[in-house]
Tab-separated table of C-alpha atoms in Angstrom:
chain	number	residue	atom	x	y	z
A	832	UNK	CA	0.000	0.000	0.000
A	833	UNK	CA	1.433	3.360	-1.008
A	834	UNK	CA	1.917	5.854	1.798
A	835	UNK	CA	1.089	9.543	2.051
A	836	UNK	CA	3.048	11.469	-0.562
A	837	UNK	CA	4.137	15.059	-0.082
A	838	UNK	CA	6.083	17.458	-2.247
A	839	UNK	CA	8.372	19.239	-2.298
A	840	UNK	CA	10.550	17.834	0.488
A	841	UNK	CA	12.371	21.110	1.008
A	842	UNK	CA	11.638	24.712	0.114
A	843	UNK	CA	13.519	27.927	0.797
A	844	UNK	CA	11.790	31.229	0.088
A	845	UNK	CA	12.179	34.847	1.023
A	846	UNK	CA	9.703	36.513	3.353
A	847	UNK	CA	6.647	37.928	1.622
A	848	UNK	CA	6.882	35.344	-1.145
A	849	UNK	CA	4.229	32.686	-1.647
A	850	UNK	CA	4.608	28.911	-1.459
A	851	UNK	CA	2.423	25.854	-1.989
A	852	UNK	CA	2.666	22.321	-0.667
A	853	UNK	CA	1.011	19.270	-2.131
A	854	UNK	CA	-0.268	16.104	-0.460
A	855	UNK	CA	-1.607	12.869	-1.905
A	856	UNK	CA	-3.222	10.749	0.820
A	857	UNK	CA	-3.564	6.997	0.996
A	858	UNK	CA	-6.266	5.767	-1.344
A	859	UNK	CA	-9.636	5.522	0.368
A	860	UNK	CA	-8.730	7.783	3.295
A	861	UNK	CA	-11.441	10.415	3.501
A	862	UNK	CA	-9.867	12.317	6.422
A	863	UNK	CA	-6.844	14.485	5.690
A	864	UNK	CA	-4.897	16.676	8.116
A	865	UNK	CA	-2.296	19.403	7.684
A	866	UNK	CA	0.012	20.018	10.625
A	867	UNK	CA	2.702	22.615	11.225
A	868	UNK	CA	5.661	21.376	13.255
A	869	UNK	CA	8.098	24.013	14.449
A	870	UNK	CA	11.489	22.661	15.500
A	871	UNK	CA	11.336	21.132	18.967
A	872	UNK	CA	7.532	21.277	19.201
A	873	UNK	CA	4.639	18.918	18.633
A	874	UNK	CA	2.602	18.953	15.411
A	875	UNK	CA	0.016	21.742	15.459
A	876	UNK	CA	-3.219	21.008	13.622
A	877	UNK	CA	-3.874	23.617	10.933
A	878	UNK	CA	-6.804	22.125	9.068
A	879	UNK	CA	-8.778	18.888	8.858
A	880	UNK	CA	-10.758	17.758	5.820
A	881	UNK	CA	-13.311	15.030	5.434
A	882	UNK	CA	-13.571	14.332	1.727
A	883	UNK	CA	-13.540	17.836	0.234
A	884	UNK	CA	-15.203	19.545	3.203
A	885	UNK	CA	-13.443	21.365	6.032
A	886	UNK	CA	-14.075	19.826	9.461
A	887	UNK	CA	-11.839	22.130	11.478
A	888	UNK	CA	-9.663	25.105	10.546
A	889	UNK	CA	-9.734	26.947	13.848
A	890	UNK	CA	-5.922	27.124	14.051
A	891	UNK	CA	-5.329	28.125	10.428
A	892	UNK	CA	-4.082	31.741	10.068
A	893	UNK	CA	-6.588	32.559	7.416
A	894	UNK	CA	-5.090	35.934	6.529
A	895	UNK	CA	-2.129	34.163	4.937
A	896	UNK	CA	-2.809	30.420	4.834
A	897	UNK	CA	-5.290	28.631	2.612
A	898	UNK	CA	-5.952	24.995	1.845
A	899	UNK	CA	-8.144	23.068	-0.474
A	900	UNK	CA	-8.934	19.477	-1.259
A	901	UNK	CA	-10.458	19.288	-4.675
A	902	UNK	CA	-12.436	16.114	-5.434
A	903	UNK	CA	-11.720	14.841	-1.945
A	904	UNK	CA	-8.330	13.358	-2.817
A	905	UNK	CA	-5.193	15.513	-3.216
A	906	UNK	CA	-4.761	18.613	-1.124
A	907	UNK	CA	-2.701	21.784	-1.360
A	908	UNK	CA	-1.682	24.158	1.402
A	909	UNK	CA	-0.646	27.673	0.436
A	910	UNK	CA	1.051	30.477	2.311
A	911	UNK	CA	0.888	33.997	0.937
A	912	UNK	CA	2.753	36.070	1.996
A	913	UNK	CA	5.197	34.041	4.057
A	914	UNK	CA	6.701	35.303	7.300
A	915	UNK	CA	9.892	34.256	9.048
A	916	UNK	CA	7.857	32.483	11.763
A	917	UNK	CA	6.330	30.181	9.138
A	918	UNK	CA	9.625	28.276	8.983
A	919	UNK	CA	8.629	24.751	9.980
A	920	UNK	CA	7.933	21.260	8.705
A	921	UNK	CA	4.465	20.913	7.213
A	922	UNK	CA	3.102	17.427	7.701
A	923	UNK	CA	0.175	15.899	5.886
A	924	UNK	CA	-1.618	12.892	7.371
A	925	UNK	CA	-4.539	10.791	6.227
A	926	UNK	CA	-6.907	8.413	7.951
A	927	UNK	CA	-9.948	6.254	7.331
A	928	UNK	CA	-13.128	8.009	8.371
A	929	UNK	CA	-15.937	6.827	10.596
A	930	UNK	CA	-14.018	4.614	12.999
A	931	UNK	CA	-12.190	6.061	15.974
A	932	UNK	CA	-10.002	2.953	16.145
A	933	UNK	CA	-7.866	3.946	13.166
A	934	UNK	CA	-4.410	5.410	12.972
A	935	UNK	CA	-3.273	8.476	11.093
A	936	UNK	CA	-0.537	7.922	8.507
A	937	UNK	CA	1.945	10.725	8.011
A	938	UNK	CA	3.865	11.837	4.966
A	939	UNK	CA	7.561	12.728	5.103
A	940	UNK	CA	6.724	16.407	5.344
A	941	UNK	CA	7.884	19.563	3.607
A	942	UNK	CA	10.584	21.528	5.380
A	943	UNK	CA	10.014	25.242	4.751
A	944	UNK	CA	12.685	27.814	5.464
A	945	UNK	CA	11.727	31.478	5.180
A	946	UNK	CA	14.695	33.854	4.977
B	1424	UNK	CA	-7.148	21.766	24.235
B	1425	UNK	CA	-3.648	20.516	23.551
B	1426	UNK	CA	-2.768	17.582	25.842
B	1427	UNK	CA	0.062	18.080	28.321
B	1428	UNK	CA	2.964	15.656	28.271
B	1429	UNK	CA	5.513	14.992	30.988
B	1430	UNK	CA	8.400	14.823	31.320
B	1431	UNK	CA	9.708	16.977	28.463
B	1432	UNK	CA	12.875	14.931	28.189
B	1433	UNK	CA	14.298	11.684	29.539
B	1434	UNK	CA	17.812	10.290	29.353
B	1435	UNK	CA	18.271	6.590	30.069
B	1436	UNK	CA	20.876	3.912	29.845
B	1437	UNK	CA	20.051	0.938	27.672
B	1438	UNK	CA	17.954	-1.553	29.633
B	1439	UNK	CA	16.305	1.021	31.905
B	1440	UNK	CA	12.577	1.754	32.024
B	1441	UNK	CA	10.694	4.960	31.224
B	1442	UNK	CA	7.173	6.297	31.704
B	1443	UNK	CA	5.711	9.142	29.661
B	1444	UNK	CA	2.470	10.766	30.741
B	1445	UNK	CA	-0.229	12.545	28.748
B	1446	UNK	CA	-3.101	14.389	30.380
B	1447	UNK	CA	-6.162	16.362	29.380
B	1448	UNK	CA	-8.492	18.604	31.357
B	1449	UNK	CA	-11.531	16.898	29.813
B	1450	UNK	CA	-12.510	13.336	29.023
B	1451	UNK	CA	-11.263	12.064	25.678
B	1452	UNK	CA	-12.593	9.721	23.025
B	1453	UNK	CA	-9.182	8.232	22.416
B	1454	UNK	CA	-5.450	8.593	22.863
B	1455	UNK	CA	-2.866	7.867	20.183
B	1456	UNK	CA	0.844	7.375	20.749
B	1457	UNK	CA	3.446	8.113	18.046
B	1458	UNK	CA	7.227	8.106	17.912
B	1459	UNK	CA	9.203	10.465	15.706
B	1460	UNK	CA	12.874	10.122	14.931
B	1461	UNK	CA	14.876	13.142	13.881
B	1462	UNK	CA	14.006	14.255	10.364
B	1463	UNK	CA	11.367	11.580	9.911
B	1464	UNK	CA	7.579	11.407	9.999
B	1465	UNK	CA	5.764	10.336	13.174
B	1466	UNK	CA	5.139	6.591	13.316
B	1467	UNK	CA	2.068	5.122	14.963
B	1468	UNK	CA	2.512	3.001	18.095
B	1469	UNK	CA	-0.990	2.372	19.460
B	1470	UNK	CA	-4.494	3.715	20.170
B	1471	UNK	CA	-6.439	3.435	23.399
B	1472	UNK	CA	-10.185	3.901	23.374
B	1473	UNK	CA	-11.648	2.563	26.600
B	1474	UNK	CA	-11.327	3.760	30.167
B	1475	UNK	CA	-9.124	1.387	32.115
B	1476	UNK	CA	-7.671	-0.075	28.928
B	1477	UNK	CA	-4.114	-1.345	28.771
B	1478	UNK	CA	-2.420	-2.583	25.643
B	1479	UNK	CA	1.010	-3.043	24.223
B	1480	UNK	CA	3.406	-4.991	22.085
B	1481	UNK	CA	6.934	-6.155	22.714
B	1482	UNK	CA	8.222	-3.958	25.562
B	1483	UNK	CA	6.144	-0.875	24.828
B	1484	UNK	CA	2.719	-0.627	26.433
B	1485	UNK	CA	0.216	2.028	27.408
B	1486	UNK	CA	-2.724	2.594	29.709
B	1487	UNK	CA	-5.778	4.862	29.696
B	1488	UNK	CA	-7.261	5.761	33.055
B	1489	UNK	CA	-10.896	5.157	34.020
B	1490	UNK	CA	-11.884	8.794	33.587
B	1491	UNK	CA	-10.235	8.857	30.141
B	1492	UNK	CA	-8.272	11.984	30.980
B	1493	UNK	CA	-4.813	10.532	31.360
B	1494	UNK	CA	-2.674	8.037	29.493
B	1495	UNK	CA	0.781	6.695	30.195
B	1496	UNK	CA	3.276	5.057	27.852
B	1497	UNK	CA	5.622	2.485	29.368
B	1498	UNK	CA	8.928	1.499	27.808
B	1499	UNK	CA	10.619	-1.380	29.596
B	1500	UNK	CA	14.172	-2.621	29.181
B	1501	UNK	CA	14.761	0.198	26.714
B	1502	UNK	CA	16.751	-0.392	23.546
B	1503	UNK	CA	18.820	2.089	21.544
B	1504	UNK	CA	16.148	1.964	18.842
B	1505	UNK	CA	13.599	3.468	21.253
B	1506	UNK	CA	15.311	6.841	21.051
B	1507	UNK	CA	13.196	9.601	19.564
B	1508	UNK	CA	10.438	11.997	20.485
B	1509	UNK	CA	7.152	10.544	21.698
B	1510	UNK	CA	3.891	12.332	21.096
B	1511	UNK	CA	0.446	11.644	22.429
B	1512	UNK	CA	-2.448	12.620	20.235
B	1513	UNK	CA	-5.904	13.071	21.682
B	1514	UNK	CA	-9.380	13.165	20.255
B	1515	UNK	CA	-12.596	14.566	21.667
B	1516	UNK	CA	-14.698	13.905	18.617
B	1517	UNK	CA	-14.978	14.112	14.826
B	1518	UNK	CA	-11.494	12.606	14.493
B	1519	UNK	CA	-9.917	15.967	15.399
B	1520	UNK	CA	-6.453	14.759	16.405
B	1521	UNK	CA	-4.309	17.192	18.396
B	1522	UNK	CA	-0.851	16.465	19.739
B	1523	UNK	CA	1.084	17.247	22.873
B	1524	UNK	CA	4.424	19.024	22.861
B	1525	UNK	CA	6.387	15.783	22.907
B	1526	UNK	CA	8.805	13.943	25.179
B	1527	UNK	CA	12.351	13.514	23.932
B	1528	UNK	CA	13.787	10.129	24.897
B	1529	UNK	CA	17.534	9.538	24.671
B	1530	UNK	CA	18.913	6.039	25.236
B	1531	UNK	CA	22.638	5.758	25.865
B	1532	UNK	CA	24.609	2.512	25.596
């Protein structure tokens, strides 16, 4: 079974530029999460999708971050404009929906450096 | 709403035991435990769903208290491969999975 795919693996941009990350979840996983992990901290939930609908985006800085999940499969997370404090690893995870007794599978993440 | 983990860091010699705690101010639907090695994605260890539940495999086990507000992860006779950062993830509903700040475990030979 293929895992969660993310790209790019690394990205370096200047502040005020824009950037986009892509995630392809495991086939059949209706729930998709985006997390921001700052060095030395736990993953912070940014947004949760179920199919193509948003379940929770309470921690997403909506003035600069946006995310979509067209057709309920792939997802993109965008930052525009980026700030220095956005430097972090952005993790995508997917999970089967409807059963609490399921694990979340994580991608390798995208390491963003804003200079 | 983020669960609180303790301790923040543990340093052990190979063969020693460790306990990592995860607590919430409100009752939870479930607790997940993950391990993350440096530069890698978190890897799932186990889920606990029921109050009073205990489960585990090999020398890593976990418990969930009766009130479903606290979980502990037990690592016995630790091996070098157990090194990494351990995260608990908690759910209160709708599969919203939020993580604690992590516990860094270092195992020395």
